[in-house]
mmCIF file of C-alpha atoms and ligand atoms in Angstrom:
data_model
loop_
_atom_site.group_PDB
_atom_site.id
_atom_site.type_symbol
_atom_site.label_atom_id
_atom_site.label_comp_id
_atom_site.label_asym_id
_atom_site.label_seq_id
_atom_site.Cartn_x
_atom_site.Cartn_y
_atom_site.Cartn_z
ATOM 1 C CA MET A 1 1.571 20.212 6.440
ATOM 2 C CA ALA A 2 -1.216 22.101 4.574
ATOM 3 C CA TYR A 3 -2.163 19.347 1.607
ATOM 4 C CA ASN A 4 -2.531 20.450 -2.006
ATOM 5 C CA ASN A 5 -2.509 16.985 -3.631
ATOM 6 C CA ILE A 6 -4.073 14.667 -1.545
ATOM 7 C CA LEU A 7 -7.513 14.435 0.453
ATOM 8 C CA VAL A 8 -7.380 13.428 4.381
ATOM 9 C CA SER A 9 -10.352 11.577 6.592
ATOM 10 C CA VAL A 10 -10.364 9.977 9.197
ATOM 11 C CA HIS A 11 -13.568 7.128 8.757
ATOM 12 C CA ASP A 12 -15.340 5.687 11.823
ATOM 13 C CA GLN A 13 -13.398 7.183 13.923
ATOM 14 C CA HIS A 14 -10.386 4.575 13.345
ATOM 15 C CA ILE A 15 -9.838 4.335 9.319
ATOM 16 C CA GLY A 16 -7.641 6.666 7.923
ATOM 17 C CA ILE A 17 -8.200 7.859 4.186
ATOM 18 C CA VAL A 18 -5.608 9.230 2.196
ATOM 19 C CA MET A 19 -7.677 10.573 -1.401
ATOM 20 C CA LEU A 20 -4.725 11.007 -4.362
ATOM 21 C CA ASN A 21 -6.276 13.988 -5.956
ATOM 22 C CA ARG A 22 -4.890 15.160 -8.791
ATOM 23 C CA PRO A 23 -7.532 14.487 -10.949
ATOM 24 C CA LYS A 24 -6.944 16.442 -14.006
ATOM 25 C CA GLN A 25 -3.535 15.097 -14.446
ATOM 26 C CA LEU A 26 -4.948 11.360 -13.488
ATOM 27 C CA ASN A 27 -3.099 11.135 -10.305
ATOM 28 C CA ALA A 28 -0.080 11.839 -11.665
ATOM 29 C CA LEU A 29 2.333 11.239 -8.471
ATOM 30 C CA ASN A 30 4.721 14.136 -8.516
ATOM 31 C CA PRO A 31 7.032 15.047 -5.797
ATOM 32 C CA GLU A 32 4.979 17.112 -3.825
ATOM 33 C CA LEU A 33 1.995 14.892 -3.509
ATOM 34 C CA MET A 34 4.617 12.076 -2.338
ATOM 35 C CA THR A 35 5.512 14.165 0.363
ATOM 36 C CA GLU A 36 2.091 15.138 1.765
ATOM 37 C CA LEU A 37 1.150 11.530 1.000
ATOM 38 C CA GLY A 38 4.650 10.543 3.208
ATOM 39 C CA ALA A 39 3.812 13.200 5.749
ATOM 40 C CA ALA A 40 -0.371 12.415 6.211
ATOM 41 C CA LEU A 41 0.853 8.587 6.413
ATOM 42 C CA LEU A 42 3.493 9.004 9.343
ATOM 43 C CA ALA A 43 0.618 11.546 11.082
ATOM 44 C CA PHE A 44 -2.018 8.757 11.002
ATOM 45 C CA ASP A 45 0.772 6.157 12.014
ATOM 46 C CA ALA A 46 1.646 8.566 14.917
ATOM 47 C CA ASP A 47 -2.336 8.751 15.529
ATOM 48 C CA GLU A 48 -3.323 6.163 18.651
ATOM 49 C CA GLN A 49 -6.876 5.676 16.960
ATOM 50 C CA ILE A 50 -6.078 4.645 14.158
ATOM 51 C CA GLY A 51 -5.642 1.341 13.621
ATOM 52 C CA CYS A 52 -5.580 1.114 9.401
ATOM 53 C CA ILE A 53 -5.089 3.175 6.677
ATOM 54 C CA ILE A 54 -6.337 3.087 3.165
ATOM 55 C CA ILE A 55 -4.684 4.988 -0.337
ATOM 56 C CA THR A 56 -7.093 5.408 -2.809
ATOM 57 C CA GLY A 57 -7.382 7.365 -5.637
ATOM 58 C CA ASN A 58 -10.522 8.827 -8.467
ATOM 59 C CA GLU A 59 -12.543 6.188 -9.986
ATOM 60 C CA LYS A 60 -10.622 6.836 -13.388
ATOM 61 C CA ALA A 61 -6.873 6.371 -12.058
ATOM 62 C CA PHE A 62 -5.766 5.454 -8.786
ATOM 63 C CA ALA A 63 -2.289 6.548 -10.432
ATOM 64 C CA ALA A 64 -1.153 6.979 -13.107
ATOM 65 C CA GLY A 65 3.369 6.609 -12.754
ATOM 66 C CA ALA A 66 4.703 9.380 -11.363
ATOM 67 C CA ASP A 67 4.766 13.088 -13.083
ATOM 68 C CA ILE A 68 6.124 12.643 -16.548
ATOM 69 C CA PRO A 69 6.568 16.650 -17.985
ATOM 70 C CA THR A 70 7.900 17.091 -13.968
ATOM 71 C CA MET A 71 10.670 13.874 -14.630
ATOM 72 C CA ALA A 72 10.913 15.796 -18.545
ATOM 73 C CA GLN A 73 13.429 18.505 -17.002
ATOM 74 C CA PHE A 74 15.396 16.275 -15.072
ATOM 75 C CA ASP A 75 19.257 15.285 -15.927
ATOM 76 C CA PHE A 76 21.334 12.582 -14.488
ATOM 77 C CA ALA A 77 23.426 14.868 -11.752
ATOM 78 C CA GLN A 78 19.759 15.902 -10.856
ATOM 79 C CA VAL A 79 17.839 12.977 -10.089
ATOM 80 C CA TYR A 80 21.296 11.123 -8.438
ATOM 81 C CA LYS A 81 21.338 13.941 -5.746
ATOM 82 C CA ALA A 82 18.160 14.532 -5.174
ATOM 83 C CA ASP A 83 17.927 10.760 -5.210
ATOM 84 C CA PHE A 84 14.740 11.517 -7.002
ATOM 85 C CA VAL A 85 12.090 8.345 -6.215
ATOM 86 C CA THR A 86 13.320 7.026 -3.114
ATOM 87 C CA LYS A 87 13.685 9.637 -0.904
ATOM 88 C CA ASN A 88 10.392 10.413 0.229
ATOM 89 C CA TRP A 89 8.497 7.235 -2.123
ATOM 90 C CA GLU A 90 9.379 5.295 0.049
ATOM 91 C CA THR A 91 7.922 6.545 3.314
ATOM 92 C CA ILE A 92 5.374 4.088 3.099
ATOM 93 C CA ARG A 93 7.643 1.678 4.341
ATOM 94 C CA GLN A 94 8.216 3.383 7.349
ATOM 95 C CA ILE A 95 4.053 2.989 8.190
ATOM 96 C CA ARG A 96 4.002 -0.153 10.939
ATOM 97 C CA LYS A 97 0.064 -0.171 11.143
ATOM 98 C CA PRO A 98 -1.951 -2.333 7.645
ATOM 99 C CA VAL A 99 -2.095 -0.059 4.677
ATOM 100 C CA ILE A 100 -4.603 -0.839 2.103
ATOM 101 C CA ALA A 101 -4.554 -0.100 -1.888
ATOM 102 C CA ALA A 102 -8.078 0.477 -2.788
ATOM 103 C CA VAL A 103 -8.005 0.666 -6.830
ATOM 104 C CA SER A 104 -9.786 2.005 -9.616
ATOM 105 C CA GLY A 105 -8.878 2.575 -12.831
ATOM 106 C CA PHE A 106 -5.322 3.107 -14.020
ATOM 107 C CA ALA A 107 -2.537 1.664 -11.290
ATOM 108 C CA LEU A 108 0.521 2.483 -14.318
ATOM 109 C CA GLY A 109 4.120 3.137 -13.690
ATOM 110 C CA GLY A 110 4.777 4.407 -10.466
ATOM 111 C CA GLY A 111 1.148 3.945 -9.598
ATOM 112 C CA CYS A 112 1.060 -0.253 -9.567
ATOM 113 C CA GLU A 113 3.974 0.502 -7.774
ATOM 114 C CA LEU A 114 2.458 2.279 -5.434
ATOM 115 C CA ALA A 115 -0.184 0.280 -5.272
ATOM 116 C CA MET A 116 2.472 -2.570 -3.975
ATOM 117 C CA MET A 117 3.888 -0.427 -1.238
ATOM 118 C CA CYS A 118 0.772 -1.024 0.679
ATOM 119 C CA ASP A 119 0.495 -4.446 2.720
ATOM 120 C CA PHE A 120 -2.572 -5.517 0.022
ATOM 121 C CA ILE A 121 -4.362 -4.866 -2.918
ATOM 122 C CA ILE A 122 -8.258 -4.618 -3.558
ATOM 123 C CA ALA A 123 -9.419 -3.533 -7.102
ATOM 124 C CA ALA A 124 -12.562 -2.515 -8.050
ATOM 125 C CA ASP A 125 -13.211 -4.397 -12.003
ATOM 126 C CA ASN A 126 -12.197 -1.828 -14.760
ATOM 127 C CA ALA A 127 -8.352 -1.427 -12.342
ATOM 128 C CA LEU A 128 -5.936 -1.325 -15.140
ATOM 129 C CA PHE A 129 -2.614 -2.320 -13.638
ATOM 130 C CA GLY A 130 0.892 -1.709 -15.111
ATOM 131 C CA GLN A 131 4.616 -0.390 -15.822
ATOM 132 C CA PRO A 132 5.006 1.050 -19.049
ATOM 133 C CA GLU A 133 8.411 3.234 -18.005
ATOM 134 C CA ILE A 134 10.184 1.254 -21.009
ATOM 135 C CA LYS A 135 8.214 3.432 -23.608
ATOM 136 C CA LEU A 136 9.333 6.264 -21.733
ATOM 137 C CA GLY A 137 13.100 5.157 -22.432
ATOM 138 C CA ILE A 138 13.317 4.309 -18.896
ATOM 139 C CA ILE A 139 12.311 1.783 -16.240
ATOM 140 C CA PRO A 140 10.386 1.434 -13.319
ATOM 141 C CA GLY A 141 12.129 3.232 -10.485
ATOM 142 C CA ALA A 142 10.001 2.687 -7.441
ATOM 143 C CA GLY A 143 10.907 -0.750 -6.884
ATOM 144 C CA GLY A 144 8.750 -1.992 -9.500
ATOM 145 C CA THR A 145 11.308 -4.548 -11.126
ATOM 146 C CA GLN A 146 12.195 -6.046 -7.769
ATOM 147 C CA ARG A 147 8.083 -5.896 -5.762
ATOM 148 C CA LEU A 148 5.664 -7.080 -9.308
ATOM 149 C CA PRO A 149 8.325 -10.698 -9.979
ATOM 150 C CA ARG A 150 7.662 -10.967 -5.945
ATOM 151 C CA ALA A 151 4.049 -10.962 -6.662
ATOM 152 C CA VAL A 152 3.380 -12.343 -9.573
ATOM 153 C CA GLY A 153 6.597 -14.127 -10.930
ATOM 154 C CA LYS A 154 9.547 -13.785 -13.213
ATOM 155 C CA SER A 155 7.493 -14.818 -16.588
ATOM 156 C CA LYS A 156 4.720 -12.078 -16.010
ATOM 157 C CA ALA A 157 6.864 -9.129 -14.282
ATOM 158 C CA MET A 158 9.126 -9.261 -17.599
ATOM 159 C CA ASP A 159 6.246 -9.418 -19.812
ATOM 160 C CA MET A 160 4.927 -6.819 -17.711
ATOM 161 C CA ILE A 161 7.861 -5.045 -17.917
ATOM 162 C CA LEU A 162 9.325 -5.504 -21.326
ATOM 163 C CA THR A 163 6.409 -5.001 -23.302
ATOM 164 C CA ALA A 164 4.079 -2.728 -21.407
ATOM 165 C CA ARG A 165 1.684 -5.251 -21.201
ATOM 166 C CA THR A 166 -0.687 -4.257 -19.206
ATOM 167 C CA MET A 167 -3.420 -6.119 -16.494
ATOM 168 C CA LYS A 168 -6.552 -6.062 -16.093
ATOM 169 C CA ALA A 169 -7.998 -6.567 -12.661
ATOM 170 C CA GLN A 170 -9.398 -9.990 -13.017
ATOM 171 C CA GLU A 171 -5.806 -11.687 -14.513
ATOM 172 C CA ALA A 172 -3.925 -8.915 -11.618
ATOM 173 C CA GLN A 173 -6.206 -11.485 -8.421
ATOM 174 C CA GLU A 174 -5.177 -14.806 -10.816
ATOM 175 C CA ALA A 175 -1.723 -13.832 -10.958
ATOM 176 C CA GLY A 176 -2.154 -12.664 -7.114
ATOM 177 C CA LEU A 177 -1.146 -9.120 -7.302
ATOM 178 C CA VAL A 178 -4.490 -8.122 -5.842
ATOM 179 C CA SER A 179 -6.534 -9.756 -3.209
ATOM 180 C CA ARG A 180 -9.860 -9.373 -3.713
ATOM 181 C CA VAL A 181 -11.864 -7.720 -6.984
ATOM 182 C CA VAL A 182 -15.495 -6.246 -6.858
ATOM 183 C CA SER A 183 -17.053 -3.518 -8.046
ATOM 184 C CA LEU A 184 -16.600 -0.205 -8.740
ATOM 185 C CA GLU A 185 -19.324 0.609 -6.576
ATOM 186 C CA GLN A 186 -18.215 -1.878 -3.856
ATOM 187 C CA LEU A 187 -14.665 -0.589 -3.811
ATOM 188 C CA MET A 188 -14.377 1.648 -1.077
ATOM 189 C CA PRO A 189 -17.271 -0.511 0.906
ATOM 190 C CA GLU A 190 -15.523 -3.326 0.696
ATOM 191 C CA CYS A 191 -11.825 -1.971 1.378
ATOM 192 C CA LEU A 192 -14.044 0.009 4.593
ATOM 193 C CA GLN A 193 -15.108 -3.415 6.157
ATOM 194 C CA ALA A 194 -11.620 -4.622 5.609
ATOM 195 C CA ALA A 195 -10.189 -2.215 7.778
ATOM 196 C CA SER A 196 -13.085 -2.614 10.195
ATOM 197 C CA THR A 197 -12.306 -5.755 10.878
ATOM 198 C CA ILE A 198 -8.834 -5.446 11.290
ATOM 199 C CA CYS A 199 -9.670 -2.369 13.112
ATOM 200 C CA GLY A 200 -11.617 -4.767 15.638
ATOM 201 C CA TYR A 201 -8.625 -6.998 16.265
ATOM 202 C CA SER A 202 -5.472 -6.352 18.748
ATOM 203 C CA GLN A 203 -3.604 -3.228 16.914
ATOM 204 C CA LEU A 204 -0.138 -5.423 18.533
ATOM 205 C CA ALA A 205 -1.441 -8.648 16.658
ATOM 206 C CA VAL A 206 -2.010 -6.677 13.623
ATOM 207 C CA MET A 207 1.262 -4.702 13.803
ATOM 208 C CA ALA A 208 3.349 -7.715 14.610
ATOM 209 C CA ALA A 209 1.531 -9.901 11.483
ATOM 210 C CA LYS A 210 2.469 -7.216 8.910
ATOM 211 C CA GLU A 211 5.875 -7.481 10.770
ATOM 212 C CA SER A 212 6.206 -11.062 10.023
ATOM 213 C CA VAL A 213 4.758 -10.842 6.946
ATOM 214 C CA ASN A 214 7.080 -8.540 5.904
ATOM 215 C CA ARG A 215 9.992 -10.045 7.092
ATOM 216 C CA SER A 216 9.452 -13.053 4.847
ATOM 217 C CA PHE A 217 10.465 -10.727 2.212
ATOM 218 C CA GLU A 218 13.989 -10.205 3.226
ATOM 219 C CA SER A 219 15.122 -13.380 5.233
ATOM 220 C CA SER A 220 16.080 -16.838 4.120
ATOM 221 C CA LEU A 221 13.312 -19.244 5.182
ATOM 222 C CA SER A 222 14.838 -20.319 8.876
ATOM 223 C CA ASP A 223 15.479 -16.977 10.027
ATOM 224 C CA GLY A 224 11.483 -16.015 8.467
ATOM 225 C CA ILE A 225 10.239 -18.644 11.399
ATOM 226 C CA MET A 226 12.379 -17.826 14.087
ATOM 227 C CA TYR A 227 11.609 -14.286 13.662
ATOM 228 C CA GLU A 228 7.743 -14.885 13.727
ATOM 229 C CA ARG A 229 8.265 -17.569 16.953
ATOM 230 C CA ARG A 230 9.853 -14.714 18.549
ATOM 231 C CA LEU A 231 6.967 -12.189 18.084
ATOM 232 C CA PHE A 232 4.378 -15.190 18.083
ATOM 233 C CA HIS A 233 5.802 -15.747 21.776
ATOM 234 C CA ALA A 234 6.231 -11.867 22.607
ATOM 235 C CA LEU A 235 2.243 -11.568 21.969
ATOM 236 C CA PHE A 236 1.893 -13.769 24.697
ATOM 237 C CA GLY A 237 3.154 -10.523 27.203
ATOM 238 C CA THR A 238 -0.021 -8.794 26.061
ATOM 239 C CA LEU A 239 -3.213 -8.141 27.815
ATOM 240 C CA ASP A 240 -4.935 -8.890 24.165
ATOM 241 C CA GLN A 241 -3.706 -12.356 24.205
ATOM 242 C CA LYS A 242 -5.326 -13.639 27.493
ATOM 243 C CA GLU A 243 -8.506 -11.324 26.531
ATOM 244 C CA GLY A 244 -8.720 -12.998 22.706
ATOM 245 C CA MET A 245 -8.498 -16.247 24.034
ATOM 246 C CA ASP A 246 -10.377 -16.039 27.685
ATOM 247 C CA ALA A 247 -13.152 -14.927 25.523
ATOM 248 C CA PHE A 248 -13.107 -17.584 23.062
ATOM 249 C CA VAL A 249 -12.691 -19.490 26.154
ATOM 250 C CA ASN A 250 -15.850 -18.266 27.901
ATOM 251 C CA LYS A 251 -17.754 -18.378 24.408
ATOM 252 C CA ARG A 252 -18.083 -14.192 24.073
ATOM 253 C CA ILE A 253 -16.790 -11.524 22.246
ATOM 254 C CA PRO A 254 -13.201 -10.206 22.765
ATOM 255 C CA THR A 255 -12.540 -6.433 23.524
ATOM 256 C CA PHE A 256 -8.978 -5.499 22.541
ATOM 257 C CA LYS A 257 -6.917 -2.150 24.421
ATOM 258 C CA ASN A 258 -4.255 -2.341 22.433
ATOM 259 C CA GLN A 259 -2.250 -3.496 25.656
HETATM 260 N N1 CAA B 1 2.028 12.544 -15.218
HETATM 261 C C1 CAA B 1 1.632 13.425 -16.064
HETATM 262 N N2 CAA B 1 0.609 13.726 -16.646
HETATM 263 C C2 CAA B 1 -0.525 12.411 -16.903
HETATM 264 C C3 CAA B 1 0.414 11.349 -16.313
HETATM 265 C C4 CAA B 1 1.175 11.157 -16.241
HETATM 266 N N3 CAA B 1 1.683 10.243 -15.542
HETATM 267 N N4 CAA B 1 -0.170 10.023 -16.986
HETATM 268 C C5 CAA B 1 -1.736 11.050 -17.444
HETATM 269 N N5 CAA B 1 -1.398 12.243 -17.240
HETATM 270 C C6 CAA B 1 -2.154 13.525 -17.860
HETATM 271 C C7 CAA B 1 -1.940 13.603 -19.353
HETATM 272 O O1 CAA B 1 -1.330 14.017 -19.793
HETATM 273 C C8 CAA B 1 -3.379 14.487 -19.657
HETATM 274 O O2 CAA B 1 -3.065 15.708 -19.826
HETATM 275 P P1 CAA B 1 -3.902 16.698 -20.086
HETATM 276 O O3 CAA B 1 -5.086 16.942 -20.304
HETATM 277 O O4 CAA B 1 -3.414 18.190 -19.760
HETATM 278 O O5 CAA B 1 -3.311 16.917 -21.616
HETATM 279 C C9 CAA B 1 -4.231 13.895 -18.686
HETATM 280 O O6 CAA B 1 -3.955 13.183 -17.512
HETATM 281 C C10 CAA B 1 -5.371 12.594 -18.882
HETATM 282 O O7 CAA B 1 -4.605 11.588 -19.566
HETATM 283 P P2 CAA B 1 -4.731 10.973 -21.193
HETATM 284 O O8 CAA B 1 -5.861 12.232 -22.117
HETATM 285 O O9 CAA B 1 -3.541 10.357 -21.469
HETATM 286 O O10 CAA B 1 -5.672 10.174 -20.818
HETATM 287 P P3 CAA B 1 -6.369 8.718 -22.094
HETATM 288 O O11 CAA B 1 -7.419 8.171 -21.446
HETATM 289 O O12 CAA B 1 -6.606 9.148 -23.435
HETATM 290 O O13 CAA B 1 -4.892 7.984 -21.173
HETATM 291 C C11 CAA B 1 -3.322 6.472 -19.681
HETATM 292 C C12 CAA B 1 -5.019 7.557 -19.997
HETATM 293 C C13 CAA B 1 -3.486 5.474 -20.583
HETATM 294 C C14 CAA B 1 -3.019 6.946 -18.032
HETATM 295 C C15 CAA B 1 -2.494 7.727 -20.691
HETATM 296 O O14 CAA B 1 -2.383 8.890 -19.718
HETATM 297 C C16 CAA B 1 -1.127 7.397 -20.153
HETATM 298 O O15 CAA B 1 0.221 6.721 -21.133
HETATM 299 N N6 CAA B 1 0.102 7.868 -18.837
HETATM 300 C C17 CAA B 1 0.971 8.100 -19.149
HETATM 301 C C18 CAA B 1 1.440 6.280 -18.421
HETATM 302 C C19 CAA B 1 3.370 6.179 -17.752
HETATM 303 O O16 CAA B 1 3.742 5.959 -18.885
HETATM 304 N N7 CAA B 1 3.462 5.883 -16.372
HETATM 305 C C20 CAA B 1 4.741 5.386 -16.099
HETATM 306 C C21 CAA B 1 4.852 7.631 -15.821
HETATM 307 S S1 CAA B 1 6.961 7.068 -15.704
HETATM 308 C C22 CAA B 1 6.785 6.200 -13.879
HETATM 309 O O17 CAA B 1 5.848 6.012 -13.233
HETATM 310 C C23 CAA B 1 8.360 6.404 -12.842
HETATM 311 C C24 CAA B 1 8.709 5.013 -11.704
HETATM 312 O O18 CAA B 1 8.970 3.723 -11.620
HETATM 313 C C25 CAA B 1 8.209 5.803 -10.474
#
């Protein structure tokens, strides 16, 4: 697929990078961009060489939300029939390898929702998170009312969604939305370092860990713990478990083969 709205690259053979690339529109997410993003993520997920994926924007904007001029033309029948937003926005949920959101600048509306669909968020200190859809006469439509309360709790989520108040990086970190805050210059080095660390582990263990954490949002505690226990048991059937534990016992660095 030819990409017109994103830039795709590979760092150090194992890290897939997708840069949202509509700078004039502050990376507003139009349907074409979301289709391209989905295709790029699926291609990285299918690539044996890739161990981790980073989604980023530019200094000023991760993404300032869904594309408003595009949405302004839509009526109910169109959005309902096309299943607008859900249809091509949630491809990211199918991705089994870790996806890191590297956020600088605006992460508003669909931009904040896209960041929350990633596995974790590393933010530059100029990042700004918000769900300002209420100002447009709508509500968040790509998971904001569901993922934000899970990330920051009901009170803060309600405040942000009902008043359209934004949150700076530091507050977002304190609230649990963001895992790390670094300077703007350090954003990509920090994300690449995190991705590289992940790529050094067994891909089987990494994928199982992601699957198990995600399960916690969909199941009761006892079901989730049982799910975790079964994946934990399954990993004892891998060569990587033998390698990881043998390396520890023999005081050497493990070499995982993803087997
Ligand atoms: N869609 C389309 N274009 C956008 C956009 C968006 N979401 N956000 C910004 N732009 C465009 C602006 O129209 C402007 O284009 P022009 O230069 O052609 O006029 C350009 O990006 C730069 O924007 P501003 O001049 O407004 O820049 P600013 O620094 O003064 O303000 C901002 C930045 C506060 C982010 C402001 O642009 C803004 O409020 N944007 C809209 C944010 C928003 O409401 N997002 C939610 C969208 S709805 C949604 O996402 C639904 C969902 O849940 C899926």
